[in-house]
Amino acid sequence: MNNSALLSFLCLFALLHQSLAASPQFNVIQFGAKPDGRTDSTSAFLAAWKQACSSTRGVTLYVPKGRFLTRSMLFKGPCRNSAIFIRIDGTLVAPSDIWAIGNNPNWIEFQYVNGVTISGGVLDGKGAPLWSCKLAGLFFSGKQTLGFSFCNNVLVSGVTSLNSQMFHVVINFCRNVKLQGVRISAPGNSPNTDGIHIQMSTGVTVVNTKVATGDDCVSIGPGAANLRIENFACGPGHGISIGSLGKNVNEPGVQNVTVKSTTFTGTTNGLRIKSWGKPSNGFARNILFQHATMNNVQNPIFIDQRYCPDRNCPDTVKKN
């Protein structure tokens, strides 16, 4: 880095630090949250968000050390500012009772928000009771841990997601989302616990991230475009999957995807593209897989054009 570039970086860092230092801070404790892991702190988190979202200046929403029990929380915009910094030093804990978490499909969800950063902390989804029900043949839908819908300019940095009931992170109808230094963990036999699911979104970047789970480490659904995954570790899990695609006749495709510098360890698949064996205008194009390391992977590269996990499959056989 030359002197001019270094000076520009230091100036930018100083301005960012000054901005954060001068911005209002809302500590969830001040709104009644209890860091004991037993008291329901849902209303306190939502009250803190309401204040942060209504501020005309950039703000910090702070979660200190401790364990905070919450049910489903919807952090909804649009907000009056586009610089909300959520700093988590503690752990958010879902209820152990799968019926107590709430009615939303996501445990923690952001909607219609522009310009939010989530930094640090642990999200403990307490998924084991739901997995036991599913493995016993009982059907319960469960909750996805962290969801973003219709959001722009999002950064998730240094967050750890543990034992999600369903998918850990879901990105849907979003633009310009970056996940960096994220850690996702669930047992290899935990059902439907995809690490990161991306669909109907553009400009998503996942870097320096590690996923160990019971389903796809990353699943890329219809409508995903301009996606980059780099310096990524997967295992256990089902690999990085594009699809399934082509389930519907009219369906947006997946395009401009770069996956490079990845490591797969003890996974069922490495890099996979899967599409249903029936007519559809869906597609996958401009896909680059590069510099992948496979350790004890059953199917290192798997392109399946007759994917069908159901019993009634169109002109094909059942696939797992």
PDB file of C-alpha atoms in Angstrom:
ATOM      1  CA  MET A   1       0.000   0.000   0.000  1.00  0.00           C
ATOM      2  CA  ASN A   2       1.532   3.367  -1.017  1.00  0.00           C
ATOM      3  CA  ASN A   3       1.524   6.421   1.255  1.00  0.00           C
ATOM      4  CA  SER A   4      -1.442   8.029  -0.503  1.00  0.00           C
ATOM      5  CA  ALA A   5      -3.591   4.906  -0.208  1.00  0.00           C
ATOM      6  CA  LEU A   6      -2.550   4.441   3.438  1.00  0.00           C
ATOM      7  CA  LEU A   7      -3.460   8.052   4.246  1.00  0.00           C
ATOM      8  CA  SER A   8      -6.864   7.661   2.573  1.00  0.00           C
ATOM      9  CA  PHE A   9      -7.542   4.475   4.554  1.00  0.00           C
ATOM     10  CA  LEU A  10      -6.551   6.098   7.862  1.00  0.00           C
ATOM     11  CA  CYS A  11      -8.770   9.095   7.134  1.00  0.00           C
ATOM     12  CA  LEU A  12     -11.706   6.853   6.285  1.00  0.00           C
ATOM     13  CA  PHE A  13     -11.153   4.795   9.470  1.00  0.00           C
ATOM     14  CA  ALA A  14     -10.947   7.961  11.580  1.00  0.00           C
ATOM     15  CA  LEU A  15     -14.170   9.318  10.088  1.00  0.00           C
ATOM     16  CA  LEU A  16     -15.975   6.004  10.682  1.00  0.00           C
ATOM     17  CA  HIS A  17     -14.715   5.833  14.271  1.00  0.00           C
ATOM     18  CA  GLN A  18     -15.751   9.443  14.892  1.00  0.00           C
ATOM     19  CA  SER A  19     -19.185   8.780  13.396  1.00  0.00           C
ATOM     20  CA  LEU A  20     -19.777   5.699  15.553  1.00  0.00           C
ATOM     21  CA  ALA A  21     -18.478   7.421  18.675  1.00  0.00           C
ATOM     22  CA  ALA A  22     -20.808  10.377  18.127  1.00  0.00           C
ATOM     23  CA  SER A  23     -23.867   8.325  17.222  1.00  0.00           C
ATOM     24  CA  PRO A  24     -26.564   7.564  19.796  1.00  0.00           C
ATOM     25  CA  GLN A  25     -26.356   4.158  21.476  1.00  0.00           C
ATOM     26  CA  PHE A  26     -29.352   2.134  22.616  1.00  0.00           C
ATOM     27  CA  ASN A  27     -28.489  -0.594  25.104  1.00  0.00           C
ATOM     28  CA  VAL A  28     -31.185  -3.280  25.298  1.00  0.00           C
ATOM     29  CA  ILE A  29     -30.668  -3.414  29.093  1.00  0.00           C
ATOM     30  CA  GLN A  30     -32.025   0.133  29.310  1.00  0.00           C
ATOM     31  CA  PHE A  31     -35.237  -1.107  27.681  1.00  0.00           C
ATOM     32  CA  GLY A  32     -35.729  -3.917  30.164  1.00  0.00           C
ATOM     33  CA  ALA A  33     -33.763  -6.841  28.697  1.00  0.00           C
ATOM     34  CA  LYS A  34     -32.405  -9.316  31.254  1.00  0.00           C
ATOM     35  CA  PRO A  35     -29.129 -11.165  30.563  1.00  0.00           C
ATOM     36  CA  ASP A  36     -30.112 -14.210  32.617  1.00  0.00           C
ATOM     37  CA  GLY A  37     -31.179 -16.559  29.788  1.00  0.00           C
ATOM     38  CA  ARG A  38     -34.609 -17.067  31.416  1.00  0.00           C
ATOM     39  CA  THR A  39     -36.525 -13.784  31.255  1.00  0.00           C
ATOM     40  CA  ASP A  40     -38.303 -13.024  27.990  1.00  0.00           C
ATOM     41  CA  SER A  41     -36.525  -9.965  26.543  1.00  0.00           C
ATOM     42  CA  THR A  42     -38.402  -9.800  23.240  1.00  0.00           C
ATOM     43  CA  SER A  43     -40.242  -6.550  23.961  1.00  0.00           C
ATOM     44  CA  ALA A  44     -37.028  -4.858  25.110  1.00  0.00           C
ATOM     45  CA  PHE A  45     -35.221  -5.693  21.853  1.00  0.00           C
ATOM     46  CA  LEU A  46     -38.152  -4.479  19.773  1.00  0.00           C
ATOM     47  CA  ALA A  47     -38.402  -1.249  21.779  1.00  0.00           C
ATOM     48  CA  ALA A  48     -34.687  -0.592  21.257  1.00  0.00           C
ATOM     49  CA  TRP A  49     -35.105  -1.243  17.527  1.00  0.00           C
ATOM     50  CA  LYS A  50     -38.031   1.180  17.336  1.00  0.00           C
ATOM     51  CA  GLN A  51     -35.858   3.944  18.765  1.00  0.00           C
ATOM     52  CA  ALA A  52     -32.912   3.083  16.508  1.00  0.00           C
ATOM     53  CA  CYS A  53     -35.072   2.901  13.391  1.00  0.00           C
ATOM     54  CA  SER A  54     -36.810   6.208  14.090  1.00  0.00           C
ATOM     55  CA  SER A  55     -33.551   8.112  14.623  1.00  0.00           C
ATOM     56  CA  THR A  56     -32.514  10.499  11.852  1.00  0.00           C
ATOM     57  CA  ARG A  57     -28.846   9.830  12.646  1.00  0.00           C
ATOM     58  CA  GLY A  58     -26.764   6.687  12.486  1.00  0.00           C
ATOM     59  CA  VAL A  59     -27.135   4.696  15.713  1.00  0.00           C
ATOM     60  CA  THR A  60     -25.730   1.734  17.612  1.00  0.00           C
ATOM     61  CA  LEU A  61     -28.007  -0.906  19.121  1.00  0.00           C
ATOM     62  CA  TYR A  62     -25.962  -2.656  21.786  1.00  0.00           C
ATOM     63  CA  VAL A  63     -26.417  -6.139  23.255  1.00  0.00           C
ATOM     64  CA  PRO A  64     -23.981  -6.585  26.159  1.00  0.00           C
ATOM     65  CA  LYS A  65     -22.551  -9.807  27.526  1.00  0.00           C
ATOM     66  CA  GLY A  66     -25.033 -12.311  28.901  1.00  0.00           C
ATOM     67  CA  ARG A  67     -27.735 -14.644  27.599  1.00  0.00           C
ATOM     68  CA  PHE A  68     -30.933 -13.034  26.337  1.00  0.00           C
ATOM     69  CA  LEU A  69     -34.037 -15.168  25.815  1.00  0.00           C
ATOM     70  CA  THR A  70     -36.287 -13.952  23.001  1.00  0.00           C
ATOM     71  CA  ARG A  71     -39.192 -15.197  20.942  1.00  0.00           C
ATOM     72  CA  SER A  72     -39.597 -14.289  17.252  1.00  0.00           C
ATOM     73  CA  MET A  73     -38.534 -10.724  16.511  1.00  0.00           C
ATOM     74  CA  LEU A  74     -39.322  -8.714  13.374  1.00  0.00           C
ATOM     75  CA  PHE A  75     -37.078  -5.692  12.883  1.00  0.00           C
ATOM     76  CA  LYS A  76     -38.987  -3.822  10.228  1.00  0.00           C
ATOM     77  CA  GLY A  77     -38.170  -0.765   8.153  1.00  0.00           C
ATOM     78  CA  PRO A  78     -37.959   1.419   6.322  1.00  0.00           C
ATOM     79  CA  CYS A  79     -36.015   3.406   8.884  1.00  0.00           C
ATOM     80  CA  ARG A  80     -35.264   7.113   9.011  1.00  0.00           C
ATOM     81  CA  ASN A  81     -31.532   6.465   8.742  1.00  0.00           C
ATOM     82  CA  SER A  82     -29.376   4.055   6.757  1.00  0.00           C
ATOM     83  CA  ALA A  83     -26.633   3.398   9.311  1.00  0.00           C
ATOM     84  CA  ILE A  84     -27.815   1.108  12.100  1.00  0.00           C
ATOM     85  CA  PHE A  85     -24.950  -0.743  13.771  1.00  0.00           C
ATOM     86  CA  ILE A  86     -26.015  -3.716  15.915  1.00  0.00           C
ATOM     87  CA  ARG A  87     -23.166  -4.775  18.183  1.00  0.00           C
ATOM     88  CA  ILE A  88     -23.676  -8.063  20.002  1.00  0.00           C
ATOM     89  CA  ASP A  89     -21.302  -9.082  22.787  1.00  0.00           C
ATOM     90  CA  GLY A  90     -23.712 -11.605  24.288  1.00  0.00           C
ATOM     91  CA  THR A  91     -25.838 -14.565  23.201  1.00  0.00           C
ATOM     92  CA  LEU A  92     -29.425 -14.530  21.977  1.00  0.00           C
ATOM     93  CA  VAL A  93     -31.262 -17.710  22.987  1.00  0.00           C
ATOM     94  CA  ALA A  94     -34.444 -19.117  21.472  1.00  0.00           C
ATOM     95  CA  PRO A  95     -36.989 -20.848  23.748  1.00  0.00           C
ATOM     96  CA  SER A  96     -36.410 -24.565  24.223  1.00  0.00           C
ATOM     97  CA  ASP A  97     -40.147 -25.087  23.722  1.00  0.00           C
ATOM     98  CA  ILE A  98     -40.594 -25.076  19.939  1.00  0.00           C
ATOM     99  CA  TRP A  99     -44.160 -23.806  20.358  1.00  0.00           C
ATOM    100  CA  ALA A 100     -43.090 -20.746  22.371  1.00  0.00           C
ATOM    101  CA  ILE A 101     -40.869 -19.052  19.800  1.00  0.00           C
ATOM    102  CA  GLY A 102     -43.706 -17.366  17.855  1.00  0.00           C
ATOM    103  CA  ASN A 103     -45.534 -17.506  14.519  1.00  0.00           C
ATOM    104  CA  ASN A 104     -43.004 -15.894  12.169  1.00  0.00           C
ATOM    105  CA  PRO A 105     -41.048 -18.203   9.835  1.00  0.00           C
ATOM    106  CA  ASN A 106     -37.833 -16.630  11.119  1.00  0.00           C
ATOM    107  CA  TRP A 107     -36.715 -16.311  14.700  1.00  0.00           C
ATOM    108  CA  ILE A 108     -34.872 -13.038  13.960  1.00  0.00           C
ATOM    109  CA  GLU A 109     -35.977 -11.213  10.817  1.00  0.00           C
ATOM    110  CA  PHE A 110     -35.134  -7.920   9.130  1.00  0.00           C
ATOM    111  CA  GLN A 111     -37.517  -6.500   6.521  1.00  0.00           C
ATOM    112  CA  TYR A 112     -37.295  -3.387   4.322  1.00  0.00           C
ATOM    113  CA  VAL A 113     -34.125  -2.124   5.996  1.00  0.00           C
ATOM    114  CA  ASN A 114     -31.405  -0.212   4.152  1.00  0.00           C
ATOM    115  CA  GLY A 115     -27.973   0.004   5.757  1.00  0.00           C
ATOM    116  CA  VAL A 116     -27.655  -2.335   8.743  1.00  0.00           C
ATOM    117  CA  THR A 117     -24.569  -3.982  10.234  1.00  0.00           C
ATOM    118  CA  ILE A 118     -24.719  -6.893  12.677  1.00  0.00           C
ATOM    119  CA  SER A 119     -21.399  -7.471  14.404  1.00  0.00           C
ATOM    120  CA  GLY A 120     -20.414 -10.305  16.731  1.00  0.00           C
ATOM    121  CA  GLY A 121     -22.437 -12.374  19.139  1.00  0.00           C
ATOM    122  CA  VAL A 122     -23.995 -15.821  19.206  1.00  0.00           C
ATOM    123  CA  LEU A 123     -27.474 -16.833  18.029  1.00  0.00           C
ATOM    124  CA  ASP A 124     -28.513 -20.078  19.736  1.00  0.00           C
ATOM    125  CA  GLY A 125     -31.560 -21.520  17.977  1.00  0.00           C
ATOM    126  CA  LYS A 126     -32.070 -24.449  20.391  1.00  0.00           C
ATOM    127  CA  GLY A 127     -33.009 -26.724  17.511  1.00  0.00           C
ATOM    128  CA  ALA A 128     -32.473 -30.147  19.118  1.00  0.00           C
ATOM    129  CA  PRO A 129     -36.104 -30.715  20.272  1.00  0.00           C
ATOM    130  CA  LEU A 130     -37.414 -30.010  16.766  1.00  0.00           C
ATOM    131  CA  TRP A 131     -34.819 -32.283  15.142  1.00  0.00           C
ATOM    132  CA  SER A 132     -35.851 -35.112  17.466  1.00  0.00           C
ATOM    133  CA  CYS A 133     -39.474 -34.737  16.373  1.00  0.00           C
ATOM    134  CA  LYS A 134     -38.499 -34.775  12.703  1.00  0.00           C
ATOM    135  CA  LEU A 135     -36.198 -37.768  13.066  1.00  0.00           C
ATOM    136  CA  ALA A 136     -39.097 -39.571  14.795  1.00  0.00           C
ATOM    137  CA  GLY A 137     -41.281 -38.974  11.731  1.00  0.00           C
ATOM    138  CA  LEU A 138     -43.285 -36.062  13.152  1.00  0.00           C
ATOM    139  CA  PHE A 139     -43.645 -32.930  11.047  1.00  0.00           C
ATOM    140  CA  PHE A 140     -43.043 -29.491  12.507  1.00  0.00           C
ATOM    141  CA  SER A 141     -42.064 -26.495  10.384  1.00  0.00           C
ATOM    142  CA  GLY A 142     -39.568 -24.896  12.777  1.00  0.00           C
ATOM    143  CA  LYS A 143     -37.894 -21.501  12.521  1.00  0.00           C
ATOM    144  CA  GLN A 144     -35.048 -20.134  10.462  1.00  0.00           C
ATOM    145  CA  THR A 145     -32.607 -18.302  12.705  1.00  0.00           C
ATOM    146  CA  LEU A 146     -31.729 -15.092  10.848  1.00  0.00           C
ATOM    147  CA  GLY A 147     -33.669 -13.802   7.838  1.00  0.00           C
ATOM    148  CA  PHE A 148     -33.359 -10.774   5.575  1.00  0.00           C
ATOM    149  CA  SER A 149     -36.171  -9.863   3.175  1.00  0.00           C
ATOM    150  CA  PHE A 150     -36.291  -6.799   0.905  1.00  0.00           C
ATOM    151  CA  CYS A 151     -33.148  -5.381   2.518  1.00  0.00           C
ATOM    152  CA  ASN A 152     -30.257  -3.463   0.936  1.00  0.00           C
ATOM    153  CA  ASN A 153     -26.682  -2.812   2.021  1.00  0.00           C
ATOM    154  CA  VAL A 154     -26.372  -5.343   4.819  1.00  0.00           C
ATOM    155  CA  LEU A 155     -23.192  -6.498   6.578  1.00  0.00           C
ATOM    156  CA  VAL A 156     -23.117  -9.519   8.914  1.00  0.00           C
ATOM    157  CA  SER A 157     -19.682  -9.829  10.496  1.00  0.00           C
ATOM    158  CA  GLY A 158     -18.313 -12.198  13.125  1.00  0.00           C
ATOM    159  CA  VAL A 159     -21.708 -13.681  13.999  1.00  0.00           C
ATOM    160  CA  THR A 160     -22.026 -17.296  15.200  1.00  0.00           C
ATOM    161  CA  SER A 161     -25.222 -19.275  14.598  1.00  0.00           C
ATOM    162  CA  LEU A 162     -25.690 -22.424  16.676  1.00  0.00           C
ATOM    163  CA  ASN A 163     -28.225 -25.232  16.331  1.00  0.00           C
ATOM    164  CA  SER A 164     -30.824 -23.523  14.193  1.00  0.00           C
ATOM    165  CA  GLN A 165     -34.188 -25.271  14.039  1.00  0.00           C
ATOM    166  CA  MET A 166     -34.208 -24.851  10.251  1.00  0.00           C
ATOM    167  CA  PHE A 167     -32.003 -22.743   7.950  1.00  0.00           C
ATOM    168  CA  HIS A 168     -29.432 -20.612   9.757  1.00  0.00           C
ATOM    169  CA  VAL A 169     -29.312 -17.546   7.467  1.00  0.00           C
ATOM    170  CA  VAL A 170     -31.817 -16.721   4.712  1.00  0.00           C
ATOM    171  CA  ILE A 171     -31.384 -13.900   2.184  1.00  0.00           C
ATOM    172  CA  ASN A 172     -34.477 -13.206   0.100  1.00  0.00           C
ATOM    173  CA  PHE A 173     -35.214 -10.283  -2.266  1.00  0.00           C
ATOM    174  CA  CYS A 174     -32.119  -8.381  -1.118  1.00  0.00           C
ATOM    175  CA  ARG A 175     -29.321  -6.355  -2.725  1.00  0.00           C
ATOM    176  CA  ASN A 176     -25.726  -5.879  -1.619  1.00  0.00           C
ATOM    177  CA  VAL A 177     -25.394  -8.232   1.332  1.00  0.00           C
ATOM    178  CA  LYS A 178     -22.035  -9.298   2.750  1.00  0.00           C
ATOM    179  CA  LEU A 179     -21.384 -12.094   5.231  1.00  0.00           C
ATOM    180  CA  GLN A 180     -17.833 -12.189   6.575  1.00  0.00           C
ATOM    181  CA  GLY A 181     -16.253 -14.187   9.368  1.00  0.00           C
ATOM    182  CA  VAL A 182     -19.541 -15.982  10.057  1.00  0.00           C
ATOM    183  CA  ARG A 183     -19.527 -19.320  11.900  1.00  0.00           C
ATOM    184  CA  ILE A 184     -22.447 -21.732  11.571  1.00  0.00           C
ATOM    185  CA  SER A 185     -22.685 -24.958  13.540  1.00  0.00           C
ATOM    186  CA  ALA A 186     -25.198 -27.804  13.895  1.00  0.00           C
ATOM    187  CA  PRO A 187     -24.752 -31.605  14.042  1.00  0.00           C
ATOM    188  CA  GLY A 188     -24.303 -33.490  10.799  1.00  0.00           C
ATOM    189  CA  ASN A 189     -27.603 -35.333  11.348  1.00  0.00           C
ATOM    190  CA  SER A 190     -29.720 -32.231  12.017  1.00  0.00           C
ATOM    191  CA  PRO A 191     -32.409 -32.151   9.280  1.00  0.00           C
ATOM    192  CA  ASN A 192     -33.060 -29.154   7.022  1.00  0.00           C
ATOM    193  CA  THR A 193     -30.470 -26.962   8.688  1.00  0.00           C
ATOM    194  CA  ASP A 194     -29.002 -25.289   5.582  1.00  0.00           C
ATOM    195  CA  GLY A 195     -26.247 -22.894   6.551  1.00  0.00           C
ATOM    196  CA  ILE A 196     -26.894 -19.983   4.171  1.00  0.00           C
ATOM    197  CA  HIS A 197     -29.789 -19.837   1.708  1.00  0.00           C
ATOM    198  CA  ILE A 198     -29.808 -17.169  -1.016  1.00  0.00           C
ATOM    199  CA  GLN A 199     -32.602 -16.568  -3.519  1.00  0.00           C
ATOM    200  CA  MET A 200     -34.141 -13.698  -5.494  1.00  0.00           C
ATOM    201  CA  SER A 201     -31.160 -11.543  -4.489  1.00  0.00           C
ATOM    202  CA  THR A 202     -28.232  -9.861  -6.203  1.00  0.00           C
ATOM    203  CA  GLY A 203     -24.812  -8.748  -5.057  1.00  0.00           C
ATOM    204  CA  VAL A 204     -24.377 -11.225  -2.188  1.00  0.00           C
ATOM    205  CA  THR A 205     -20.842 -11.935  -0.926  1.00  0.00           C
ATOM    206  CA  VAL A 206     -19.815 -14.648   1.546  1.00  0.00           C
ATOM    207  CA  VAL A 207     -16.163 -14.588   2.644  1.00  0.00           C
ATOM    208  CA  ASN A 208     -13.993 -16.124   5.378  1.00  0.00           C
ATOM    209  CA  THR A 209     -16.898 -18.200   6.634  1.00  0.00           C
ATOM    210  CA  LYS A 210     -17.154 -21.716   8.078  1.00  0.00           C
ATOM    211  CA  VAL A 211     -20.278 -23.875   8.036  1.00  0.00           C
ATOM    212  CA  ALA A 212     -20.820 -27.249   9.717  1.00  0.00           C
ATOM    213  CA  THR A 213     -24.401 -28.463   9.503  1.00  0.00           C
ATOM    214  CA  GLY A 214     -26.823 -31.231   8.521  1.00  0.00           C
ATOM    215  CA  ASP A 215     -27.849 -29.983   5.079  1.00  0.00           C
ATOM    216  CA  ASP A 216     -26.406 -27.712   2.373  1.00  0.00           C
ATOM    217  CA  CYS A 217     -23.667 -25.432   3.655  1.00  0.00           C
ATOM    218  CA  VAL A 218     -24.893 -22.931   1.065  1.00  0.00           C
ATOM    219  CA  SER A 219     -28.030 -23.338  -1.042  1.00  0.00           C
ATOM    220  CA  ILE A 220     -28.576 -20.990  -3.965  1.00  0.00           C
ATOM    221  CA  GLY A 221     -32.142 -20.740  -5.177  1.00  0.00           C
ATOM    222  CA  PRO A 222     -33.926 -19.193  -8.167  1.00  0.00           C
ATOM    223  CA  GLY A 223     -33.307 -15.517  -8.863  1.00  0.00           C
ATOM    224  CA  ALA A 224     -29.816 -15.351  -7.328  1.00  0.00           C
ATOM    225  CA  ALA A 225     -27.341 -13.281  -9.357  1.00  0.00           C
ATOM    226  CA  ASN A 226     -23.885 -11.753  -8.960  1.00  0.00           C
ATOM    227  CA  LEU A 227     -22.930 -13.975  -6.045  1.00  0.00           C
ATOM    228  CA  ARG A 228     -19.398 -14.522  -4.727  1.00  0.00           C
ATOM    229  CA  ILE A 229     -18.265 -17.121  -2.189  1.00  0.00           C
ATOM    230  CA  GLU A 230     -14.581 -17.138  -1.257  1.00  0.00           C
ATOM    231  CA  ASN A 231     -12.375 -18.585   1.497  1.00  0.00           C
ATOM    232  CA  PHE A 232     -15.185 -20.838   2.644  1.00  0.00           C
ATOM    233  CA  ALA A 233     -15.071 -24.073   4.672  1.00  0.00           C
ATOM    234  CA  CYS A 234     -17.880 -26.654   4.618  1.00  0.00           C
ATOM    235  CA  GLY A 235     -18.218 -29.821   6.659  1.00  0.00           C
ATOM    236  CA  PRO A 236     -20.105 -31.721   7.764  1.00  0.00           C
ATOM    237  CA  GLY A 237     -22.934 -30.933   5.385  1.00  0.00           C
ATOM    238  CA  HIS A 238     -24.220 -31.470   1.857  1.00  0.00           C
ATOM    239  CA  GLY A 239     -21.861 -29.048   0.134  1.00  0.00           C
ATOM    240  CA  ILE A 240     -22.561 -25.884  -1.857  1.00  0.00           C
ATOM    241  CA  SER A 241     -25.669 -26.385  -3.992  1.00  0.00           C
ATOM    242  CA  ILE A 242     -27.153 -24.368  -6.807  1.00  0.00           C
ATOM    243  CA  GLY A 243     -30.786 -25.396  -6.812  1.00  0.00           C
ATOM    244  CA  SER A 244     -32.921 -27.112  -6.848  1.00  0.00           C
ATOM    245  CA  LEU A 245     -33.930 -25.285 -10.028  1.00  0.00           C
ATOM    246  CA  GLY A 246     -36.696 -25.843 -12.529  1.00  0.00           C
ATOM    247  CA  LYS A 247     -39.415 -26.995 -10.180  1.00  0.00           C
ATOM    248  CA  ASN A 248     -41.818 -24.486 -11.760  1.00  0.00           C
ATOM    249  CA  VAL A 249     -42.419 -23.880 -15.449  1.00  0.00           C
ATOM    250  CA  ASN A 250     -41.817 -20.138 -15.125  1.00  0.00           C
ATOM    251  CA  GLU A 251     -38.874 -19.526 -12.841  1.00  0.00           C
ATOM    252  CA  PRO A 252     -36.012 -17.009 -12.700  1.00  0.00           C
ATOM    253  CA  GLY A 253     -32.569 -18.487 -13.213  1.00  0.00           C
ATOM    254  CA  VAL A 254     -29.264 -18.319 -11.375  1.00  0.00           C
ATOM    255  CA  GLN A 255     -26.371 -16.450 -12.968  1.00  0.00           C
ATOM    256  CA  ASN A 256     -22.955 -14.923 -12.412  1.00  0.00           C
ATOM    257  CA  VAL A 257     -21.871 -17.081  -9.473  1.00  0.00           C
ATOM    258  CA  THR A 258     -18.212 -17.373  -8.426  1.00  0.00           C
ATOM    259  CA  VAL A 259     -17.158 -19.955  -5.831  1.00  0.00           C
ATOM    260  CA  LYS A 260     -13.425 -20.073  -5.154  1.00  0.00           C
ATOM    261  CA  SER A 261     -10.913 -21.083  -2.484  1.00  0.00           C
ATOM    262  CA  THR A 262     -13.232 -23.527  -0.729  1.00  0.00           C
ATOM    263  CA  THR A 263     -12.549 -26.560   1.473  1.00  0.00           C
ATOM    264  CA  PHE A 264     -14.974 -29.455   1.925  1.00  0.00           C
ATOM    265  CA  THR A 265     -14.387 -31.980   4.700  1.00  0.00           C
ATOM    266  CA  GLY A 266     -16.529 -35.051   5.341  1.00  0.00           C
ATOM    267  CA  THR A 267     -19.438 -33.808   3.226  1.00  0.00           C
ATOM    268  CA  THR A 268     -21.861 -35.798   1.080  1.00  0.00           C
ATOM    269  CA  ASN A 269     -21.291 -33.420  -1.836  1.00  0.00           C
ATOM    270  CA  GLY A 270     -18.801 -30.772  -2.779  1.00  0.00           C
ATOM    271  CA  LEU A 271     -20.001 -28.492  -5.571  1.00  0.00           C
ATOM    272  CA  ARG A 272     -23.468 -29.354  -6.838  1.00  0.00           C
ATOM    273  CA  ILE A 273     -26.003 -28.101  -9.379  1.00  0.00           C
ATOM    274  CA  LYS A 274     -29.424 -29.749  -9.197  1.00  0.00           C
ATOM    275  CA  SER A 275     -32.493 -29.246 -11.378  1.00  0.00           C
ATOM    276  CA  TRP A 276     -35.812 -31.017 -11.703  1.00  0.00           C
ATOM    277  CA  GLY A 277     -36.308 -33.313 -14.683  1.00  0.00           C
ATOM    278  CA  LYS A 278     -39.298 -31.494 -16.160  1.00  0.00           C
ATOM    279  CA  PRO A 279     -39.944 -28.499 -18.457  1.00  0.00           C
ATOM    280  CA  SER A 280     -38.954 -25.092 -17.108  1.00  0.00           C
ATOM    281  CA  ASN A 281     -37.452 -21.852 -18.342  1.00  0.00           C
ATOM    282  CA  GLY A 282     -35.154 -21.716 -15.308  1.00  0.00           C
ATOM    283  CA  PHE A 283     -31.404 -21.835 -15.905  1.00  0.00           C
ATOM    284  CA  ALA A 284     -27.913 -21.743 -14.385  1.00  0.00           C
ATOM    285  CA  ARG A 285     -25.286 -19.829 -16.355  1.00  0.00           C
ATOM    286  CA  ASN A 286     -21.945 -18.086 -15.883  1.00  0.00           C
ATOM    287  CA  ILE A 287     -21.002 -20.336 -12.963  1.00  0.00           C
ATOM    288  CA  LEU A 288     -17.341 -20.518 -11.889  1.00  0.00           C
ATOM    289  CA  PHE A 289     -16.056 -23.122  -9.411  1.00  0.00           C
ATOM    290  CA  GLN A 290     -12.338 -22.626  -8.737  1.00  0.00           C
ATOM    291  CA  HIS A 291      -9.648 -23.800  -6.296  1.00  0.00           C
ATOM    292  CA  ALA A 292     -11.716 -26.294  -4.287  1.00  0.00           C
ATOM    293  CA  THR A 293     -10.110 -28.760  -1.864  1.00  0.00           C
ATOM    294  CA  MET A 294     -12.034 -31.980  -1.143  1.00  0.00           C
ATOM    295  CA  ASN A 295     -11.306 -34.156   1.904  1.00  0.00           C
ATOM    296  CA  ASN A 296     -13.356 -37.346   2.280  1.00  0.00           C
ATOM    297  CA  VAL A 297     -16.191 -36.067   0.070  1.00  0.00           C
ATOM    298  CA  GLN A 298     -18.611 -38.626  -1.377  1.00  0.00           C
ATOM    299  CA  ASN A 299     -19.516 -36.652  -4.538  1.00  0.00           C
ATOM    300  CA  PRO A 300     -16.913 -33.931  -5.149  1.00  0.00           C
ATOM    301  CA  ILE A 301     -18.676 -32.481  -8.203  1.00  0.00           C
ATOM    302  CA  PHE A 302     -22.301 -33.419  -8.788  1.00  0.00           C
ATOM    303  CA  ILE A 303     -24.543 -32.119 -11.594  1.00  0.00           C
ATOM    304  CA  ASP A 304     -28.007 -33.637 -11.262  1.00  0.00           C
ATOM    305  CA  GLN A 305     -30.559 -32.764 -13.947  1.00  0.00           C
ATOM    306  CA  ARG A 306     -33.191 -35.186 -12.647  1.00  0.00           C
ATOM    307  CA  TYR A 307     -33.401 -34.074  -9.039  1.00  0.00           C
ATOM    308  CA  CYS A 308     -36.516 -35.248  -7.217  1.00  0.00           C
ATOM    309  CA  PRO A 309     -36.722 -35.724  -3.436  1.00  0.00           C
ATOM    310  CA  ASP A 310     -40.424 -36.659  -3.589  1.00  0.00           C
ATOM    311  CA  ARG A 311     -42.190 -39.934  -4.258  1.00  0.00           C
ATOM    312  CA  ASN A 312     -44.150 -38.762  -7.298  1.00  0.00           C
ATOM    313  CA  CYS A 313     -41.304 -37.802  -9.593  1.00  0.00           C
ATOM    314  CA  PRO A 314     -41.818 -36.599 -13.179  1.00  0.00           C
ATOM    315  CA  ASP A 315     -40.150 -39.083 -15.533  1.00  0.00           C
ATOM    316  CA  THR A 316     -37.331 -39.804 -13.144  1.00  0.00           C
ATOM    317  CA  VAL A 317     -36.393 -41.682  -9.991  1.00  0.00           C
ATOM    318  CA  LYS A 318     -36.170 -40.577  -6.418  1.00  0.00           C
ATOM    319  CA  LYS A 319     -32.995 -38.737  -5.427  1.00  0.00           C
ATOM    320  CA  ASN A 320     -31.640 -37.906  -1.984  1.00  0.00           C
TER     321      ASN A 320
END
